[in-house]
Amino acid sequence: MVEYSQLHIALARTAVERAAPDELPLFDVTSDAYFARRKQSRRHRNADRMLDFGVDEAVTLVSHAALVAAGYSVDYLAQRSGEAAGQVVERTTASWWKRLMVWKREPEEPTQPTAQPDDVEQPISLTRDQLAAVRELAHQRSVDAGVSDETARLIADSIVGELALLPHEH
């Protein structure tokens, strides 16, 4: 089964792309430090504290808040949906990593689409209540992590927007 951390990172990266694109060059370092702290700690609280690894805190503030918010969002959905959330993570992580790898490499030549109409992925169905609960949780955790209310809204909206559009298989 695919690790939840892959969806966690993908959601956080999307939030940083929208809320603080200037932090993207340090996102991998920030997420590595976040997960290292989270792994060392049995409780999420220690990982949620601002990271201190020699990089200016102002530079990593939004990335850290996005990681915290995305982590709580994925955990919330997993707790509420159980096996269904695991299936969502499993089905969508491959497409997330494909997008990420395409974003990181320079295109060689234009490629022709290979998907047939039956192969096209469709959005999954999360209820309006589930999305609202995730948005509220992501917003609150972002504020708790130290970003402004406006930035917290951008992070929360990015996470919910991505969750609403996650692909699924037929």
Coordinates of N, CA and C in Angstrom, one line a residue:
M1 N 0.8 -1.2 0.0 CA 0.0 0.0 0.0 C 0.9 1.3 0.0
V2 N 0.5 2.3 -0.7 CA 1.2 3.5 -0.8 C 1.1 4.2 0.6
E3 N 2.2 4.9 0.9 CA 2.3 5.6 2.2 C 1.4 6.9 2.1
Y4 N 0.8 7.2 3.2 CA 0.0 8.5 3.3 C 0.9 9.7 3.1
S5 N 2.2 9.6 3.5 CA 3.1 10.7 3.4 C 3.2 11.2 2.0
Q6 N 3.0 10.4 1.0 CA 3.1 10.9 -0.4 C 2.0 11.8 -0.7
L7 N 0.8 11.5 -0.3 CA -0.4 12.4 -0.5 C -0.2 13.7 0.3
H8 N 0.3 13.5 1.6 CA 0.6 14.6 2.5 C 1.5 15.6 1.8
I9 N 2.6 15.1 1.3 CA 3.6 16.0 0.6 C 3.0 16.7 -0.6
A10 N 2.2 15.9 -1.4 CA 1.6 16.5 -2.6 C 0.7 17.6 -2.3
L11 N -0.2 17.4 -1.3 CA -1.1 18.4 -0.9 C -0.4 19.7 -0.3
A12 N 0.6 19.4 0.5 CA 1.4 20.6 1.0 C 2.1 21.3 -0.1
R13 N 2.7 20.6 -1.0 CA 3.4 21.3 -2.1 C 2.5 22.1 -2.9
T14 N 1.3 21.6 -3.2 CA 0.3 22.4 -4.0 C -0.1 23.7 -3.2
A15 N -0.2 23.6 -1.9 CA -0.6 24.7 -1.1 C 0.6 25.8 -1.1
V16 N 1.8 25.3 -1.1 CA 3.0 26.2 -1.1 C 3.0 26.9 -2.5
E17 N 2.8 26.1 -3.6 CA 2.8 26.6 -4.9 C 1.8 27.8 -5.0
R18 N 0.7 27.7 -4.4 CA -0.3 28.8 -4.4 C -0.1 29.9 -3.4
A19 N 0.3 29.6 -2.2 CA 0.4 30.6 -1.1 C 1.8 31.2 -1.0
A20 N 2.8 30.5 -1.4 CA 4.2 31.1 -1.3 C 5.1 30.4 -2.3
P21 N 4.9 30.7 -3.5 CA 5.8 30.0 -4.5 C 7.3 30.2 -4.4
D22 N 7.6 31.3 -3.7 CA 9.1 31.6 -3.5 C 9.7 30.6 -2.6
E23 N 8.9 29.9 -1.8 CA 9.4 28.8 -0.9 C 9.7 27.5 -1.6
L24 N 9.2 27.3 -2.8 CA 9.3 26.0 -3.4 C 10.8 25.5 -3.5
P25 N 11.8 26.3 -3.8 CA 13.2 25.8 -3.8 C 13.6 25.1 -2.5
L26 N 13.0 25.5 -1.4 CA 13.3 24.9 -0.1 C 12.3 23.9 0.4
F27 N 11.3 23.6 -0.4 CA 10.2 22.8 0.1 C 10.7 21.4 0.4
D28 N 11.5 20.8 -0.4 CA 12.0 19.4 -0.1 C 12.8 19.3 1.1
V29 N 13.7 20.3 1.4 CA 14.5 20.4 2.6 C 13.5 20.5 3.8
T30 N 12.5 21.4 3.7 CA 11.6 21.6 4.8 C 10.8 20.4 5.1
S31 N 10.3 19.7 4.0 CA 9.5 18.5 4.2 C 10.3 17.4 4.8
D32 N 11.6 17.2 4.3 CA 12.5 16.2 4.9 C 12.7 16.5 6.4
A33 N 12.9 17.7 6.8 CA 13.1 18.0 8.2 C 11.8 17.8 9.0
Y34 N 10.7 18.1 8.4 CA 9.4 17.9 9.1 C 9.2 16.4 9.3
F35 N 9.4 15.6 8.3 CA 9.1 14.2 8.5 C 10.2 13.5 9.4
A36 N 11.4 14.0 9.4 CA 12.4 13.5 10.3 C 12.0 13.8 11.8
R37 N 11.5 15.0 12.0 CA 11.1 15.3 13.4 C 9.8 14.5 13.7
R38 N 8.9 14.3 12.8 CA 7.7 13.6 13.0 C 8.0 12.1 13.3
K39 N 9.0 11.6 12.6 CA 9.4 10.2 12.8 C 10.0 10.0 14.2
Q40 N 10.8 11.0 14.6 CA 11.5 10.9 15.9 C 10.5 11.0 17.1
S41 N 9.4 11.7 16.8 CA 8.4 12.0 17.8 C 7.2 11.0 17.7
R42 N 6.8 10.5 18.8 CA 5.6 9.6 18.8 C 4.3 10.4 18.7
R43 N 4.4 11.7 19.0 CA 3.3 12.6 18.9 C 3.5 13.7 17.9
H44 N 2.4 14.0 17.1 CA 2.5 15.0 16.1 C 2.9 16.4 16.6
R45 N 2.6 16.6 17.9 CA 2.8 18.0 18.4 C 4.3 18.4 18.2
N46 N 5.2 17.6 18.4 CA 6.6 18.0 18.2 C 6.9 18.3 16.8
A47 N 6.4 17.6 15.8 CA 6.6 17.8 14.4 C 5.9 19.1 14.0
D48 N 4.8 19.5 14.7 CA 4.1 20.7 14.3 C 4.8 22.0 14.7
R49 N 5.7 21.9 15.7 CA 6.5 23.1 16.1 C 7.3 23.6 14.9
M50 N 7.6 24.9 14.8 CA 8.4 25.4 13.7 C 9.7 24.7 13.7
L51 N 10.1 24.4 12.5 CA 11.4 23.7 12.3 C 12.5 24.7 12.5
D52 N 13.6 24.1 13.1 CA 14.8 24.9 13.4 C 16.0 24.2 12.9
F53 N 16.4 24.4 11.6 CA 17.5 23.7 11.1 C 18.4 24.6 10.3
G54 N 18.5 25.9 10.7 CA 19.4 26.9 10.2 C 18.9 27.7 9.0
V55 N 17.7 27.5 8.5 CA 17.2 28.2 7.5 C 16.3 29.3 8.1
D56 N 16.3 30.5 7.5 CA 15.5 31.6 8.0 C 14.1 31.2 8.2
E57 N 13.5 31.3 9.4 CA 12.2 30.9 9.7 C 11.1 31.6 8.8
A58 N 11.4 32.8 8.5 CA 10.4 33.5 7.6 C 10.3 32.9 6.2
V59 N 11.4 32.2 5.8 CA 11.4 31.6 4.5 C 10.6 30.3 4.5
T60 N 10.6 29.6 5.6 CA 10.0 28.3 5.7 C 8.6 28.3 6.4
L61 N 8.1 29.4 6.8 CA 6.9 29.5 7.6 C 5.7 28.9 6.9
V62 N 5.5 29.3 5.6 CA 4.3 28.8 4.9 C 4.5 27.3 4.6
S63 N 5.6 26.9 4.2 CA 5.9 25.5 3.9 C 5.6 24.6 5.1
H64 N 6.1 25.1 6.2 CA 5.8 24.3 7.5 C 4.3 24.3 7.8
A65 N 3.7 25.4 7.7 CA 2.2 25.4 8.0 C 1.5 24.5 7.0
A66 N 1.9 24.5 5.7 CA 1.2 23.7 4.7 C 1.4 22.2 5.0
L67 N 2.6 21.9 5.5 CA 2.9 20.5 5.9 C 2.0 20.0 7.1
V68 N 1.9 20.9 8.0 CA 1.1 20.6 9.2 C -0.4 20.5 8.8
A69 N -0.9 21.4 8.0 CA -2.3 21.4 7.6 C -2.6 20.2 6.8
A70 N -1.7 19.9 5.8 CA -1.9 18.7 4.9 C -1.9 17.4 5.7
G71 N -1.0 17.3 6.7 CA -0.9 16.1 7.5 C -2.1 15.9 8.3
Y72 N -2.7 16.9 8.9 CA -3.9 16.8 9.7 C -5.1 16.5 8.8
S73 N -5.1 17.0 7.6 CA -6.1 16.8 6.6 C -6.2 15.3 6.2
V74 N -5.0 14.8 5.8 CA -4.9 13.4 5.4 C -5.3 12.5 6.6
D75 N -4.8 12.8 7.8 CA -5.1 12.0 9.0 C -6.6 12.0 9.2
Y76 N -7.2 13.2 9.1 CA -8.7 13.3 9.3 C -9.4 12.4 8.4
L77 N -9.1 12.5 7.1 CA -9.8 11.7 6.1 C -9.6 10.2 6.4
A78 N -8.4 9.8 6.7 CA -8.1 8.4 7.0 C -8.9 7.9 8.2
Q79 N -9.1 8.7 9.2 CA -9.8 8.4 10.4 C -11.3 8.3 10.1
R80 N -11.8 9.2 9.3 CA -13.2 9.3 9.0 C -13.6 8.2 7.9
S81 N -12.7 8.0 7.0 CA -13.1 7.1 5.9 C -12.5 5.7 6.0
G82 N -11.5 5.5 6.9 CA -10.9 4.2 7.0 C -10.4 3.6 5.7
E83 N -10.8 2.5 5.3 CA -10.3 1.9 4.1 C -10.5 2.7 2.9
A84 N -11.6 3.4 2.8 CA -11.9 4.2 1.6 C -10.7 5.3 1.4
A85 N -10.3 5.9 2.5 CA -9.2 6.9 2.4 C -7.9 6.2 1.9
G86 N -7.7 5.0 2.4 CA -6.5 4.3 1.9 C -6.5 4.0 0.5
Q87 N -7.7 3.7 0.0 CA -7.9 3.4 -1.5 C -7.7 4.7 -2.3
V88 N -8.2 5.8 -1.7 CA -8.0 7.1 -2.4 C -6.5 7.4 -2.5
V89 N -5.8 7.2 -1.4 CA -4.3 7.5 -1.4 C -3.7 6.6 -2.4
E90 N -4.0 5.3 -2.4 CA -3.4 4.4 -3.3 C -3.6 4.7 -4.8
R91 N -4.9 5.1 -5.1 CA -5.2 5.3 -6.5 C -4.6 6.6 -7.0
T92 N -4.4 7.6 -6.1 CA -4.0 8.9 -6.6 C -2.6 9.2 -6.5
T93 N -1.8 8.5 -5.7 CA -0.4 8.8 -5.5 C 0.4 8.7 -6.8
A94 N 0.1 7.7 -7.6 CA 0.8 7.5 -8.8 C 0.6 8.7 -9.7
S95 N -0.6 9.3 -9.9 CA -0.8 10.4 -10.7 C -0.1 11.7 -10.1
W96 N -0.1 11.8 -8.8 CA 0.6 12.9 -8.2 C 2.1 12.8 -8.5
W97 N 2.7 11.7 -8.4 CA 4.1 11.5 -8.6 C 4.4 11.8 -10.1
K98 N 3.6 11.3 -11.0 CA 3.7 11.6 -12.4 C 3.8 13.1 -12.7
R99 N 2.8 13.8 -12.1 CA 2.8 15.3 -12.2 C 4.0 15.9 -11.7
L100 N 4.5 15.4 -10.6 CA 5.7 16.0 -9.9 C 6.9 15.8 -10.8
M101 N 7.0 14.6 -11.3 CA 8.2 14.2 -12.2 C 8.2 15.0 -13.5
V102 N 7.0 15.2 -14.1 CA 6.9 16.0 -15.3 C 7.3 17.5 -14.9
W103 N 6.9 18.0 -13.8 CA 7.2 19.3 -13.4 C 8.7 19.5 -13.2
K104 N 9.4 18.5 -12.6 CA 10.8 18.6 -12.3 C 11.7 18.5 -13.5
R105 N 11.3 17.8 -14.5 CA 12.2 17.6 -15.7 C 11.8 18.5 -16.8
E106 N 12.7 18.8 -17.6 CA 12.5 19.6 -18.8 C 11.9 18.8 -19.9
P107 N 10.9 19.3 -20.6 CA 10.3 18.5 -21.7 C 11.3 18.3 -22.8
E108 N 11.4 17.1 -23.4 CA 12.2 16.8 -24.5 C 11.5 17.1 -25.8
E109 N 10.4 16.4 -26.0 CA 9.6 16.6 -27.2 C 8.1 16.6 -26.8
P110 N 7.3 17.3 -27.5 CA 5.9 17.2 -27.1 C 5.4 15.7 -27.3
T111 N 4.6 15.3 -26.4 CA 4.1 13.9 -26.4 C 2.6 13.9 -26.8
Q112 N 2.2 12.9 -27.4 CA 0.8 12.7 -27.8 C 0.1 12.0 -26.6
P113 N -1.2 12.5 -26.3 CA -1.9 11.8 -25.2 C -2.1 10.3 -25.6
T114 N -2.0 9.4 -24.6 CA -2.1 8.0 -24.9 C -3.4 7.5 -24.2
A115 N -4.1 8.2 -23.4 CA -5.2 7.7 -22.7 C -6.4 7.6 -23.6
Q116 N -7.1 6.6 -23.5 CA -8.4 6.4 -24.3 C -9.5 6.9 -23.4
P117 N -10.6 7.3 -23.9 CA -11.7 7.9 -23.1 C -12.1 7.0 -21.9
D118 N -12.0 5.7 -22.0 CA -12.3 4.9 -20.8 C -11.2 4.9 -19.7
D119 N -10.0 5.4 -20.1 CA -8.9 5.4 -19.2 C -8.8 6.7 -18.5
V120 N -9.5 7.7 -18.9 CA -9.4 9.0 -18.2 C -9.9 9.0 -16.8
E121 N -9.1 9.5 -15.9 CA -9.5 9.5 -14.5 C -10.5 10.6 -14.2
Q122 N -11.4 10.3 -13.3 CA -12.5 11.2 -12.9 C -12.3 11.6 -11.5
P123 N -12.8 12.7 -11.0 CA -12.7 13.1 -9.7 C -13.3 12.2 -8.7
I124 N -12.7 12.0 -7.5 CA -13.4 11.2 -6.5 C -14.5 11.9 -5.9
S125 N -15.3 11.3 -5.1 CA -16.4 11.9 -4.5 C -16.2 12.0 -3.0
L126 N -15.9 13.2 -2.5 CA -15.9 13.5 -1.1 C -17.1 14.4 -0.9
T127 N -17.8 14.2 0.2 CA -19.0 15.0 0.4 C -18.7 16.4 0.7
R128 N -19.6 17.2 0.6 CA -19.5 18.7 0.9 C -19.1 18.8 2.4
D129 N -19.7 18.0 3.2 CA -19.4 18.1 4.7 C -18.0 17.7 4.9
Q130 N -17.5 16.6 4.3 CA -16.1 16.2 4.4 C -15.1 17.3 4.0
L131 N -15.4 17.9 2.9 CA -14.5 19.0 2.4 C -14.6 20.2 3.3
A132 N -15.7 20.5 3.8 CA -15.8 21.6 4.7 C -15.1 21.4 6.0
A133 N -15.2 20.1 6.5 CA -14.4 19.8 7.7 C -12.9 19.8 7.5
V134 N -12.5 19.3 6.4 CA -11.0 19.4 6.1 C -10.6 20.8 5.9
R135 N -11.4 21.7 5.3 CA -11.0 23.1 5.1 C -10.9 23.7 6.5
E136 N -11.9 23.5 7.4 CA -11.8 24.1 8.7 C -10.6 23.6 9.5
L137 N -10.3 22.3 9.4 CA -9.2 21.8 10.1 C -7.9 22.3 9.5
A138 N -7.7 22.3 8.2 CA -6.5 22.8 7.6 C -6.3 24.3 7.9
H139 N -7.4 25.1 7.9 CA -7.2 26.5 8.2 C -6.8 26.7 9.7
Q140 N -7.4 26.0 10.6 CA -7.0 26.2 12.0 C -5.6 25.7 12.3
R141 N -5.2 24.6 11.7 CA -3.8 24.1 11.9 C -2.8 25.0 11.3
S142 N -3.1 25.7 10.2 CA -2.2 26.6 9.6 C -2.1 27.9 10.4
V143 N -3.2 28.4 11.0 CA -3.1 29.5 11.9 C -2.3 29.1 13.2
D144 N -2.5 27.9 13.7 CA -1.8 27.4 14.8 C -0.3 27.3 14.5
A145 N 0.1 27.1 13.3 CA 1.5 26.9 12.9 C 2.1 28.3 12.7
G146 N 1.3 29.4 12.8 CA 1.9 30.7 12.8 C 1.7 31.6 11.6
V147 N 0.9 31.2 10.6 CA 0.7 32.0 9.4 C -0.5 32.9 9.6
S148 N -0.6 34.0 8.8 CA -1.8 34.9 8.9 C -3.0 34.2 8.5
D149 N -4.2 34.8 8.9 CA -5.5 34.2 8.5 C -5.6 34.1 7.0
E150 N -5.2 35.1 6.3 CA -5.3 35.1 4.9 C -4.4 34.0 4.2
T151 N -3.2 33.8 4.7 CA -2.4 32.7 4.2 C -3.0 31.3 4.6
A152 N -3.5 31.3 5.8 CA -4.2 30.0 6.2 C -5.3 29.7 5.3
R153 N -6.1 30.7 4.9 CA -7.2 30.4 4.0 C -6.7 29.9 2.6
L154 N -5.6 30.5 2.1 CA -5.0 30.0 0.9 C -4.6 28.5 1.0
I155 N -3.9 28.2 2.1 CA -3.5 26.8 2.3 C -4.7 25.9 2.4
A156 N -5.6 26.3 3.2 CA -6.8 25.4 3.3 C -7.6 25.2 2.0
D157 N -7.8 26.3 1.3 CA -8.5 26.3 0.0 C -7.7 25.4 -1.0
S158 N -6.4 25.5 -1.0 CA -5.5 24.7 -1.9 C -5.7 23.2 -1.6
I159 N -5.6 22.9 -0.3 CA -5.8 21.5 0.1 C -7.1 20.9 -0.3
V160 N -8.2 21.7 0.0 CA -9.5 21.2 -0.3 C -9.7 21.1 -1.8
G161 N -9.2 22.1 -2.6 CA -9.4 22.1 -4.0 C -8.7 20.9 -4.6
E162 N -7.5 20.5 -4.2 CA -6.8 19.4 -4.7 C -7.6 18.1 -4.3
L163 N -8.1 18.0 -3.1 CA -8.8 16.8 -2.7 C -10.1 16.7 -3.5
A164 N -10.7 17.8 -3.8 CA -12.0 17.7 -4.6 C -11.7 17.2 -6.0
L165 N -10.5 17.4 -6.5 CA -10.2 17.0 -7.9 C -9.4 15.8 -8.0
L166 N -9.1 15.1 -6.9 CA -8.3 13.9 -7.0 C -8.9 12.9 -7.9
P167 N -8.1 12.3 -8.8 CA -8.6 11.3 -9.8 C -8.9 10.0 -9.1
H168 N -9.8 9.2 -9.8 CA -10.0 7.8 -9.3 C -10.1 7.0 -10.6
E169 N -10.0 5.7 -10.4 CA -10.1 4.7 -11.5 C -11.6 4.3 -11.7
H170 N -11.9 3.9 -12.9 CA -13.2 3.4 -13.1 C -13.4 2.0 -12.6

